[in-house]
DNA sequence: CGGCCCGTTTCCATTCAATGGTAGGGCGGC
DNA sequence: GCCGCCCTACCATTGAATGGAAACGGGCCG
């Protein structure tokens, strides 16, 4: 009953608060935030007020809280995500204008794909990928493209821990999909994400042939022209890779 | 010589650290970060390690620090910036395809414009606006469009505090520009940002005729066809406004 | 090869900021 | 009008945050 009954530091708690915002929710009640973050109401209240004081959170009328523009600004302006995005955007737009369909760009984060950018025209087919959203590796073409071009050790580790909550897919199946993806140089996933759509993705490779990102499209199942599509994607991916190689470009996560 | 010699809380310090990243810098030395944030080295080191533990920062090889993808993810996925962007993107792409030039989207933050999105084709003219970057209100067409459609009280307050560091522009001149912008319904700025470019922007108005964002383009000074351009922008701006009005849409900053 | 310099990392006694239970206030619903 | 819910404010307690100092590491120069 003193400094932190739960034994975590102030930083931990701030992170808890930020992480408590569920994806897609724009505003939360203070009490709800407290519950979600697992912190006492008093503590949450104090932290929120402090963060709001810096503009990182914005306080609405009745104690409702949302993330502030300032926070987005601070974090975005130096994020590797932005650098990657900037390098890729022109190529993504080219692809999109030719195909008139969804284009997306993802990176590997944990054992999931994190989508950094998505272009979708009105009228294009549904696309589950959301900007700053995640998807499991094994049910997204971008995920397969990324994982198939990771070092063997990483792939092995991924397959070891792999577990499908639905219990439908086994690690063996995923291994085969990865092998096939690697062999082809691109990933395809028909009707998995959505019954009527086809996902296709190619890796963006760095100097060491490691995938730092994946460039993908989602097209209607009917009109798939792989012969035209894949080369276009691969060309774009090379362009992105070249752009990244330039000074100040994006480097993949090289943690300690 | 105990808890915070400088009298600021842990939250304050975390913010200081994040803010210490200068725009565009992808990695910082720990010592540099400590100096920039004005914190003792030990403290900076401890905070950085904690944040890195949560993936918000990433530690490079020799104590160099950068923002983590996870941070971008957490902050982006619920940011009003993303909501606004999502509503605006399709319209921005339309505009861009017709004009083949830069399109940008900004909001008012403090007394500056914060650019939330920018589309730029290769080959289009230079554009100072960077995503998550800022520009002064009075030297950006987006800024004028935004400020000209704020409540009178806000405009008055802005003009009162206005001060051009270069000393060239007076508040009176800005007032006139705002009036002209308001009269016309769009802002134009020729050769100010860049000598050979023309910036044009229109406000995205909410129900109360208040500008929540500004949609702008940057075109070469030579080929300006206002008659075609402005209506196109205004149409797009209305489309964005309509999209925002939908449930879950972007609401402008309504602080306490 | 050795010494030096510079930056990162670890250690630890001091102390005040963080904590959170409790109480007050305001709004809406029954 | 009464009750319940939620935000806000208060305040004694105490352990987490602090930062100077020293150890560590590695790259450069003499």
Coordinates of C-alpha atoms (C1' of nucleotides) in Angstrom, one line a residue:
Chain A
X1 CA 0.0 0.0 0.0
X2 CA 2.6 2.5 -1.0
X3 CA 4.5 3.0 -4.1
X4 CA 3.0 0.6 -6.5
X5 CA 1.3 -2.3 -4.8
X6 CA 1.6 -4.3 -8.1
X7 CA 5.3 -3.8 -8.2
X8 CA 5.6 -2.0 -11.5
X9 CA 7.2 1.3 -12.2
X10 CA 5.6 4.5 -13.4
X11 CA 6.9 3.8 -16.9
X12 CA 5.2 0.4 -16.9
X13 CA 1.9 2.1 -15.9
X14 CA 2.1 4.7 -18.5
X15 CA 2.6 2.0 -21.1
X16 CA -0.3 0.1 -19.6
X17 CA -2.5 3.1 -20.0
X18 CA -1.5 3.6 -23.6
X19 CA -1.9 -0.1 -24.4
X20 CA -5.3 -0.1 -22.8
X21 CA -6.8 1.6 -25.8
X22 CA -8.3 -1.1 -27.8
X23 CA -7.8 -1.0 -31.6
X24 CA -10.3 1.3 -33.3
X25 CA -11.7 2.9 -30.1
X26 CA -11.4 6.6 -30.4
X27 CA -12.5 7.5 -26.9
X28 CA -12.6 5.8 -23.5
X29 CA -14.2 6.6 -20.2
X30 CA -11.7 7.2 -17.5
X31 CA -13.1 4.4 -15.4
X32 CA -13.1 2.1 -18.3
X33 CA -9.5 3.0 -19.0
X34 CA -8.7 2.3 -15.4
X35 CA -10.2 -1.1 -15.5
X36 CA -8.7 -2.1 -18.8
X37 CA -5.2 -1.1 -17.7
X38 CA -5.7 -2.8 -14.4
X39 CA -4.8 0.3 -12.4
X40 CA -6.5 1.9 -9.5
X41 CA -8.8 4.7 -10.5
X42 CA -6.8 7.4 -8.6
X43 CA -3.6 6.4 -10.3
X44 CA -5.2 6.3 -13.7
X45 CA -6.7 9.6 -13.2
X46 CA -3.4 11.2 -12.2
X47 CA -1.5 9.7 -15.1
X48 CA -4.1 10.6 -17.6
X49 CA -4.1 14.2 -16.4
X50 CA -0.4 14.4 -16.6
X51 CA -0.3 13.0 -20.1
X52 CA -3.1 15.2 -21.2
X53 CA -1.1 18.1 -19.8
X54 CA 1.5 17.4 -22.4
X55 CA -1.0 17.0 -25.1
X56 CA -0.4 13.3 -25.5
X57 CA -3.9 12.5 -24.4
X58 CA -7.0 14.7 -24.9
X59 CA -9.7 15.0 -22.4
X60 CA -13.2 15.1 -23.7
X61 CA -16.2 16.6 -22.0
X62 CA -17.2 14.0 -19.4
X63 CA -13.9 12.4 -18.5
X64 CA -13.6 10.6 -21.7
X65 CA -10.1 10.2 -23.0
X66 CA -8.5 9.8 -26.4
X67 CA -5.1 9.9 -27.9
X68 CA -3.9 13.3 -28.8
X69 CA -2.7 14.5 -32.2
X70 CA 0.5 15.6 -30.5
X71 CA 1.3 12.0 -29.5
X72 CA 0.8 10.9 -33.1
X73 CA 3.0 13.7 -34.2
X74 CA 5.9 12.9 -31.8
X75 CA 5.9 9.2 -32.5
X76 CA 5.2 9.3 -36.2
X77 CA 7.8 11.9 -37.2
X78 CA 10.7 9.7 -36.3
X79 CA 9.2 6.3 -36.6
X80 CA 10.8 3.6 -38.8
X81 CA 7.3 3.0 -40.0
X82 CA 7.2 6.4 -41.6
X83 CA 10.5 6.0 -43.2
X84 CA 9.5 2.7 -44.7
X85 CA 6.2 4.1 -45.8
X86 CA 7.8 7.1 -47.4
X87 CA 10.1 4.9 -49.5
X88 CA 7.2 2.7 -50.5
X89 CA 4.4 5.0 -51.2
X90 CA 5.2 6.0 -54.8
X91 CA 5.5 2.4 -55.8
X92 CA 2.4 1.5 -54.0
X93 CA 0.5 4.2 -55.8
X94 CA 1.8 3.0 -59.1
X95 CA 0.6 -0.5 -58.4
X96 CA -2.7 0.7 -57.2
X97 CA -3.4 2.7 -60.3
X98 CA -2.7 -0.2 -62.5
X99 CA -4.6 -2.8 -60.5
X100 CA -7.4 -0.5 -59.2
X101 CA -7.4 -2.7 -56.1
X102 CA -6.0 -2.7 -52.5
X103 CA -2.3 -2.5 -51.9
X104 CA -0.8 -3.0 -48.5
X105 CA 2.6 -2.9 -46.9
X106 CA 3.5 -4.9 -43.8
X107 CA 6.4 -5.7 -41.6
X108 CA 7.1 -8.5 -39.1
X109 CA 6.4 -7.6 -35.5
X110 CA 6.6 -10.3 -33.0
X111 CA 5.0 -13.3 -34.7
X112 CA 2.5 -11.2 -36.6
X113 CA 2.3 -8.9 -39.5
X114 CA 2.0 -5.2 -38.7
X115 CA 0.5 -3.2 -41.6
X116 CA 2.2 0.0 -42.1
X117 CA 0.3 1.3 -45.0
X118 CA -2.8 0.5 -47.0
X119 CA -4.2 2.0 -50.1
X120 CA -7.7 1.2 -51.0
X121 CA -9.9 2.7 -53.6
X122 CA -13.6 2.9 -53.2
X123 CA -15.0 0.0 -55.0
X124 CA -12.1 -2.4 -54.4
X125 CA -12.8 -5.6 -52.6
X126 CA -12.8 -5.9 -48.8
X127 CA -9.4 -5.8 -47.1
X128 CA -8.9 -6.9 -43.6
X129 CA -5.6 -5.2 -43.3
X130 CA -5.8 -2.0 -41.4
X131 CA -3.1 0.6 -41.0
X132 CA -1.4 0.0 -37.7
X133 CA -3.4 -3.3 -37.5
X134 CA -2.1 -6.8 -37.2
X135 CA -2.7 -10.2 -38.7
X136 CA -1.3 -13.6 -38.0
X137 CA 1.5 -14.6 -40.3
X138 CA 0.0 -17.8 -41.6
X139 CA -3.3 -16.3 -42.8
X140 CA -2.0 -13.3 -44.6
X141 CA 0.0 -13.4 -47.8
X142 CA 2.1 -10.6 -46.6
X143 CA 2.9 -12.7 -43.5
X144 CA 4.0 -15.6 -45.6
X145 CA 6.1 -13.5 -47.8
X146 CA 7.8 -12.0 -44.8
X147 CA 8.4 -15.2 -42.9
X148 CA 9.5 -17.2 -45.9
X149 CA 12.4 -14.8 -46.3
X150 CA 13.6 -14.7 -42.7
X151 CA 16.8 -16.5 -41.6
X152 CA 16.3 -20.2 -41.0
X153 CA 16.7 -19.8 -37.2
X154 CA 13.8 -17.3 -37.1
X155 CA 11.6 -19.5 -39.2
X156 CA 12.4 -22.5 -37.0
X157 CA 11.6 -20.6 -33.9
X158 CA 8.4 -19.4 -35.4
X159 CA 7.3 -22.9 -36.4
X160 CA 8.2 -24.2 -33.0
X161 CA 6.0 -21.8 -31.1
X162 CA 3.3 -21.9 -33.8
X163 CA -0.2 -22.8 -32.5
X164 CA -3.4 -22.2 -34.3
X165 CA -6.1 -21.3 -31.7
X166 CA -8.7 -22.7 -34.1
X167 CA -6.8 -25.9 -34.3
X168 CA -7.2 -26.2 -38.0
X169 CA -3.8 -25.4 -39.2
X170 CA -0.7 -27.3 -38.1
X171 CA 2.9 -26.2 -38.1
X172 CA 3.6 -28.7 -40.8
X173 CA 1.1 -27.1 -43.1
X174 CA 2.6 -23.7 -42.4
X175 CA 6.0 -25.0 -43.1
X176 CA 4.9 -26.2 -46.5
X177 CA 3.3 -22.9 -47.3
X178 CA 6.5 -21.1 -46.4
X179 CA 8.6 -23.5 -48.5
X180 CA 6.3 -23.0 -51.4
X181 CA 6.3 -19.2 -51.0
X182 CA 10.1 -19.3 -50.9
X183 CA 10.3 -21.4 -54.0
X184 CA 7.9 -19.2 -55.9
X185 CA 9.3 -15.9 -54.7
X186 CA 5.8 -14.7 -53.8
X187 CA 3.0 -15.7 -51.5
X188 CA -0.6 -16.4 -52.6
X189 CA -3.5 -17.1 -50.4
X190 CA -6.9 -17.7 -52.1
X191 CA -10.1 -17.3 -50.2
X192 CA -8.5 -17.6 -46.8
X193 CA -8.9 -14.2 -45.4
X194 CA -12.1 -13.6 -47.3
X195 CA -13.9 -16.2 -49.4
X196 CA -14.0 -14.1 -52.5
X197 CA -10.6 -12.6 -52.5
X198 CA -7.1 -13.5 -53.4
X199 CA -4.1 -12.2 -51.5
X200 CA -0.8 -12.0 -53.2
X201 CA 2.4 -10.6 -51.7
X202 CA 6.1 -10.3 -52.4
X203 CA 8.9 -9.7 -50.0
X204 CA 11.0 -6.5 -50.0
X205 CA 14.5 -7.9 -49.6
X206 CA 17.5 -6.2 -48.1
X207 CA 21.1 -6.8 -49.1
X208 CA 21.2 -10.1 -47.2
X209 CA 18.1 -11.4 -48.9
X210 CA 16.1 -10.9 -45.7
X211 CA 12.6 -9.6 -46.0
X212 CA 12.3 -6.3 -44.2
X213 CA 8.7 -5.7 -45.5
X214 CA 6.1 -7.3 -47.7
X215 CA 4.2 -5.7 -50.5
X216 CA 0.8 -7.2 -51.1
X217 CA -2.5 -6.8 -53.0
X218 CA -6.0 -8.1 -52.5
X219 CA -7.9 -8.8 -55.7
X220 CA -11.2 -10.4 -56.4
X221 CA -11.0 -14.1 -56.8
X222 CA -12.3 -13.9 -60.4
X223 CA -9.8 -11.6 -62.0
X224 CA -6.4 -12.9 -61.1
X225 CA -3.7 -12.6 -63.6
X226 CA -0.6 -13.8 -61.9
X227 CA 1.5 -13.5 -64.9
X228 CA 1.0 -9.8 -65.0
X229 CA 0.6 -9.2 -61.3
X230 CA 3.6 -10.8 -59.7
X231 CA 6.2 -9.2 -61.9
X232 CA 4.6 -5.8 -61.3
X233 CA 4.8 -6.4 -57.5
X234 CA 8.3 -7.7 -57.7
X235 CA 9.5 -4.7 -59.7
X236 CA 7.9 -2.4 -57.2
X237 CA 9.5 -4.3 -54.3
X238 CA 12.9 -3.9 -55.8
X239 CA 12.2 -0.2 -56.2
X240 CA 11.3 0.0 -52.6
X241 CA 14.4 -1.9 -51.6
X242 CA 16.6 0.4 -53.6
X243 CA 15.0 3.4 -52.0
X244 CA 15.6 1.9 -48.5
X245 CA 19.2 1.3 -49.2
X246 CA 19.8 5.0 -49.6
X247 CA 21.3 6.8 -46.6
X248 CA 18.7 7.6 -44.0
X249 CA 16.6 4.7 -45.2
X250 CA 14.8 2.2 -43.2
X251 CA 16.7 -0.5 -41.4
X252 CA 14.9 -3.5 -40.0
X253 CA 14.8 -4.2 -36.3
X254 CA 18.2 -4.9 -35.0
X255 CA 17.6 -5.2 -31.4
X256 CA 20.2 -5.9 -28.8
Chain B
X1 CA 19.5 15.3 -4.9
X2 CA 16.7 12.9 -4.5
X3 CA 13.6 12.4 -6.4
X4 CA 13.8 14.8 -9.3
X5 CA 16.1 17.7 -8.6
X6 CA 14.3 19.6 -11.4
X7 CA 10.9 19.1 -9.8
X8 CA 9.2 17.3 -12.7
X9 CA 7.5 14.0 -12.5
X10 CA 8.4 10.7 -14.1
X11 CA 5.7 11.3 -16.7
X12 CA 7.2 14.6 -17.6
X13 CA 10.6 13.0 -18.1
X14 CA 9.3 10.3 -20.3
X15 CA 7.7 12.9 -22.4
X16 CA 11.0 14.9 -22.4
X17 CA 12.7 11.8 -23.7
X18 CA 10.3 11.3 -26.5
X19 CA 10.2 14.9 -27.5
X20 CA 14.0 15.0 -27.5
X21 CA 14.0 13.1 -30.8
X22 CA 14.5 15.8 -33.4
X23 CA 12.3 15.6 -36.5
X24 CA 13.8 13.3 -39.1
X25 CA 16.5 11.8 -36.9
X26 CA 16.1 8.0 -36.9
X27 CA 18.6 7.1 -34.2
X28 CA 20.3 9.0 -31.3
X29 CA 23.2 8.2 -29.0
X30 CA 22.1 7.7 -25.4
X31 CA 24.3 10.6 -24.3
X32 CA 22.9 12.8 -27.0
X33 CA 19.4 11.9 -25.9
X34 CA 20.3 12.7 -22.3
X35 CA 21.6 16.1 -23.3
X36 CA 18.8 17.0 -25.6
X37 CA 16.2 16.0 -23.0
X38 CA 18.1 17.8 -20.2
X39 CA 18.1 14.8 -18.0
X40 CA 21.0 13.2 -16.1
X41 CA 22.6 10.4 -17.9
X42 CA 21.7 7.8 -15.3
X43 CA 18.1 8.8 -15.4
X44 CA 17.9 8.8 -19.2
X45 CA 19.6 5.4 -19.3
X46 CA 17.1 4.0 -16.9
X47 CA 14.1 5.4 -18.7
X48 CA 15.3 4.3 -22.1
X49 CA 15.8 0.8 -20.9
X50 CA 12.4 0.6 -19.4
X51 CA 10.7 2.0 -22.5
X52 CA 12.8 -0.3 -24.7
X53 CA 11.6 -3.2 -22.5
X54 CA 8.1 -2.5 -23.7
X55 CA 9.2 -2.2 -27.3
X56 CA 8.5 1.5 -27.4
X57 CA 12.1 2.3 -28.1
X58 CA 14.6 0.1 -29.8
X59 CA 18.2 -0.2 -28.7
X60 CA 20.8 -0.4 -31.4
X61 CA 24.2 -1.8 -31.2
X62 CA 26.2 0.9 -29.4
X63 CA 23.7 2.4 -27.1
X64 CA 21.9 4.2 -29.9
X65 CA 18.2 4.6 -29.5
X66 CA 15.3 4.9 -31.9
X67 CA 11.6 4.8 -31.7
X68 CA 10.1 1.4 -32.0
X69 CA 7.5 0.1 -34.4
X70 CA 5.4 -0.9 -31.4
X71 CA 5.2 2.7 -30.3
X72 CA 4.0 3.8 -33.7
X73 CA 1.5 1.0 -33.7
X74 CA 0.0 1.8 -30.3
X75 CA -0.3 5.5 -31.0
X76 CA -1.4 5.3 -34.6
X77 CA -4.1 2.7 -34.3
X78 CA -6.3 5.0 -32.2
X79 CA -5.1 8.3 -33.3
X80 CA -7.6 10.9 -34.5
X81 CA -4.9 11.5 -37.2
X82 CA -5.5 8.0 -38.6
X83 CA -9.3 8.4 -38.6
X84 CA -9.0 11.7 -40.4
X85 CA -6.6 10.3 -42.8
X86 CA -8.7 7.3 -43.5
X87 CA -11.7 9.4 -44.4
X88 CA -9.6 11.7 -46.6
X89 CA -7.4 9.2 -48.5
X90 CA -9.7 8.2 -51.3
X91 CA -10.5 11.8 -52.1
X92 CA -6.9 12.8 -51.9
X93 CA -6.0 10.0 -54.3
X94 CA -8.6 11.2 -56.8
X95 CA -7.3 14.7 -56.7
X96 CA -3.8 13.5 -57.1
X97 CA -4.5 11.4 -60.1
X98 CA -6.2 14.3 -61.8
X99 CA -3.6 16.9 -61.0
X100 CA -0.5 14.7 -61.0
X101 CA 0.9 16.9 -58.2
X102 CA 1.3 17.0 -54.5
X103 CA -1.8 16.8 -52.3
X104 CA -1.7 17.3 -48.6
X105 CA -3.9 17.3 -45.6
X106 CA -3.3 19.3 -42.5
X107 CA -4.9 20.2 -39.2
X108 CA -4.4 23.0 -36.7
X109 CA -2.2 22.2 -33.7
X110 CA -1.2 25.0 -31.5
X111 CA -0.7 27.9 -33.8
X112 CA 0.8 25.8 -36.5
X113 CA -0.4 23.4 -39.2
X114 CA 0.3 19.7 -38.6
X115 CA 0.4 17.7 -41.8
X116 CA -1.4 14.4 -41.4
X117 CA -0.9 13.1 -44.8
X118 CA 0.8 13.9 -48.0
X119 CA 0.7 12.3 -51.4
X120 CA 3.5 13.1 -53.8
X121 CA 4.3 11.5 -57.1
X122 CA 7.8 11.3 -58.3
X123 CA 8.2 14.2 -60.6
X124 CA 5.9 16.6 -58.9
X125 CA 7.3 19.8 -57.6
X126 CA 9.0 20.1 -54.2
X127 CA 6.7 20.1 -51.2
X128 CA 7.9 21.3 -47.9
X129 CA 5.0 19.6 -46.1
X130 CA 6.1 16.4 -44.4
X131 CA 3.9 13.9 -42.8
X132 CA 3.9 14.6 -39.1
X133 CA 5.7 17.8 -39.9
X134 CA 4.6 21.3 -39.0
X135 CA 4.5 24.7 -40.8
X136 CA 3.5 28.2 -39.6
X137 CA 0.0 29.1 -40.3
X138 CA 0.8 32.3 -42.3
X139 CA 3.1 30.8 -44.8
X140 CA 1.1 27.7 -45.8
X141 CA -2.0 27.7 -47.8
X142 CA -3.4 25.0 -45.6
X143 CA -2.7 27.1 -42.6
X144 CA -4.6 30.1 -44.0
X145 CA -7.5 27.9 -45.0
X146 CA -7.7 26.4 -41.5
X147 CA -7.3 29.6 -39.6
X148 CA -9.7 31.6 -41.8
X149 CA -12.4 29.2 -40.8
X150 CA -12.0 29.2 -37.1
X151 CA -14.2 31.0 -34.7
X152 CA -13.6 34.7 -34.4
X153 CA -12.2 34.4 -30.9
X154 CA -9.6 31.9 -32.0
X155 CA -8.6 34.1 -35.0
X156 CA -8.3 37.1 -32.7
X157 CA -6.2 35.2 -30.2
X158 CA -4.0 34.0 -33.0
X159 CA -3.5 37.4 -34.4
X160 CA -2.8 38.9 -31.0
X161 CA 0.1 36.5 -30.3
X162 CA 1.3 36.5 -33.9
X163 CA 4.9 37.4 -34.3
X164 CA 7.0 36.8 -37.4
X165 CA 10.5 36.0 -36.2
X166 CA 11.8 37.3 -39.6
X167 CA 10.0 40.5 -38.9
X168 CA 8.7 40.7 -42.5
X169 CA 5.1 40.0 -41.9
X170 CA 2.8 41.9 -39.6
X171 CA -0.3 40.7 -37.9
X172 CA -2.2 43.2 -40.1
X173 CA -1.0 41.5 -43.3
X174 CA -2.0 38.1 -42.0
X175 CA -5.4 39.5 -41.0
X176 CA -5.9 40.6 -44.5
X177 CA -4.8 37.3 -46.0
X178 CA -7.3 35.5 -43.7
X179 CA -10.1 37.8 -44.7
X180 CA -9.3 37.3 -48.3
X181 CA -9.2 33.5 -47.8
X182 CA -12.5 33.6 -46.0
X183 CA -14.1 35.7 -48.7
X184 CA -12.9 33.4 -51.5
X185 CA -13.5 30.1 -49.7
X186 CA -10.0 29.0 -50.4
X187 CA -6.4 30.0 -49.7
X188 CA -3.7 30.7 -52.3
X189 CA -0.1 31.4 -51.7
X190 CA 2.1 32.0 -54.7
X191 CA 5.9 31.6 -54.5
X192 CA 6.0 32.0 -50.7
X193 CA 6.9 28.5 -49.6
X194 CA 9.0 27.9 -52.7
X195 CA 9.6 30.5 -55.4
X196 CA 8.3 28.4 -58.2
X197 CA 5.3 26.8 -56.6
X198 CA 1.8 27.8 -55.9
X199 CA 0.0 26.5 -52.9
X200 CA -3.8 26.2 -52.8
X201 CA -5.9 24.9 -50.0
X202 CA -9.6 24.6 -49.1
X203 CA -11.0 24.0 -45.6
X204 CA -12.8 20.8 -44.6
X205 CA -15.7 22.2 -42.7
X206 CA -17.7 20.6 -40.0
X207 CA -21.4 21.2 -39.2
X208 CA -20.7 24.5 -37.6
X209 CA -18.7 25.8 -40.6
X210 CA -15.5 25.4 -38.6
X211 CA -12.5 24.0 -40.4
X212 CA -11.3 20.7 -38.9
X213 CA -8.8 20.2 -41.6
X214 CA -7.4 21.7 -44.8
X215 CA -6.9 20.0 -48.1
X216 CA -4.2 21.5 -50.2
X217 CA -2.2 21.1 -53.3
X218 CA 1.2 22.4 -54.5
X219 CA 1.5 23.0 -58.2
X220 CA 4.1 24.6 -60.4
X221 CA 3.7 28.3 -60.7
X222 CA 3.3 27.9 -64.5
X223 CA 0.3 25.7 -64.7
X224 CA -2.3 27.0 -62.4
X225 CA -5.9 26.7 -63.5
X226 CA -7.8 27.9 -60.6
X227 CA -11.1 27.6 -62.3
X228 CA -10.7 23.8 -62.5
X229 CA -8.6 23.3 -59.4
X230 CA -10.6 25.0 -56.7
X231 CA -13.9 23.4 -57.4
X232 CA -12.2 20.0 -57.5
X233 CA -10.7 20.6 -54.1
X234 CA -13.9 21.9 -52.7
X235 CA -15.8 18.9 -53.9
X236 CA -13.3 16.6 -52.3
X237 CA -13.3 18.6 -49.1
X238 CA -17.1 18.2 -48.9
X239 CA -16.7 14.5 -49.5
X240 CA -14.2 14.3 -46.6
X241 CA -16.5 16.3 -44.4
X242 CA -19.4 13.9 -45.2
X243 CA -17.2 10.9 -44.4
X244 CA -16.2 12.4 -41.1
X245 CA -19.7 13.1 -40.1
X246 CA -20.4 9.4 -40.1
X247 CA -20.4 7.6 -36.7
X248 CA -16.9 6.9 -35.5
X249 CA -15.6 9.8 -37.6
X250 CA -13.1 12.3 -36.7
X251 CA -14.0 15.0 -34.3
X252 CA -11.9 18.0 -33.9
X253 CA -10.0 18.8 -30.7
X254 CA -12.6 19.6 -28.0
X255 CA -10.4 20.0 -25.0
X256 CA -11.5 20.7 -21.6
Chain C
dC1 C1' 51.5 -2.6 -27.4
dG2 C1' 50.0 0.4 -23.7
dG3 C1' 47.6 4.3 -22.3
dC4 C1' 43.9 7.5 -22.9
dC5 C1' 39.5 9.1 -23.8
dC6 C1' 34.7 8.9 -24.4
dG7 C1' 30.4 6.8 -23.8
dT8 C1' 27.7 3.1 -21.8
dT9 C1' 26.4 0.5 -17.9
dT10 C1' 26.0 -0.7 -13.0
dC11 C1' 25.7 0.4 -8.1
dC12 C1' 23.6 2.2 -4.0
dA13 C1' 22.3 5.5 0.0
dT14 C1' 19.1 9.3 0.1
dT15 C1' 14.6 11.2 0.0
dC16 C1' 10.5 13.1 -1.9
dA17 C1' 7.2 11.9 -5.5
dA18 C1' 4.0 8.3 -6.4
dT19 C1' 0.4 5.8 -4.3
dG20 C1' -4.5 4.6 -3.6
dG21 C1' -8.2 4.4 -0.1
dT22 C1' -11.6 7.5 1.1
dA23 C1' -14.6 11.3 0.7
dG24 C1' -16.8 15.0 -1.9
dG25 C1' -19.5 16.6 -6.0
dG26 C1' -22.3 16.4 -10.2
dC27 C1' -25.3 14.2 -13.4
dG28 C1' -28.7 11.1 -15.1
dG29 C1' -32.0 7.4 -14.5
dC30 C1' -35.5 5.0 -12.0
Chain D
dG1 C1' -36.6 12.8 -4.7
dC2 C1' -33.5 9.1 -4.1
dC3 C1' -30.0 6.2 -5.7
dG4 C1' -26.1 4.8 -8.3
dC5 C1' -22.3 5.9 -11.2
dC6 C1' -18.4 8.3 -12.4
dC7 C1' -15.2 12.0 -12.2
dT8 C1' -12.5 14.7 -9.0
dA9 C1' -9.9 16.1 -4.9
dC10 C1' -7.4 15.1 -0.6
dC11 C1' -3.5 13.4 2.2
dA12 C1' -0.6 10.3 5.3
dT13 C1' 2.4 6.5 4.1
dT14 C1' 6.5 4.5 2.1
dG15 C1' 9.3 2.4 -1.4
dA16 C1' 10.5 3.6 -6.1
dA17 C1' 13.0 7.1 -8.4
dT18 C1' 17.1 9.6 -8.3
dG19 C1' 21.9 10.8 -9.8
dG20 C1' 26.7 11.0 -8.4
dA21 C1' 30.4 8.0 -8.7
dA22 C1' 32.8 4.2 -10.2
dA23 C1' 33.4 0.2 -13.1
dC24 C1' 33.4 -1.4 -17.8
dG25 C1' 34.4 -1.5 -22.8
dG26 C1' 36.3 -0.3 -27.1
dG27 C1' 38.3 2.5 -30.3
dC28 C1' 42.2 5.7 -31.4
dC29 C1' 46.7 7.6 -31.2
dG30 C1' 51.3 7.9 -29.8

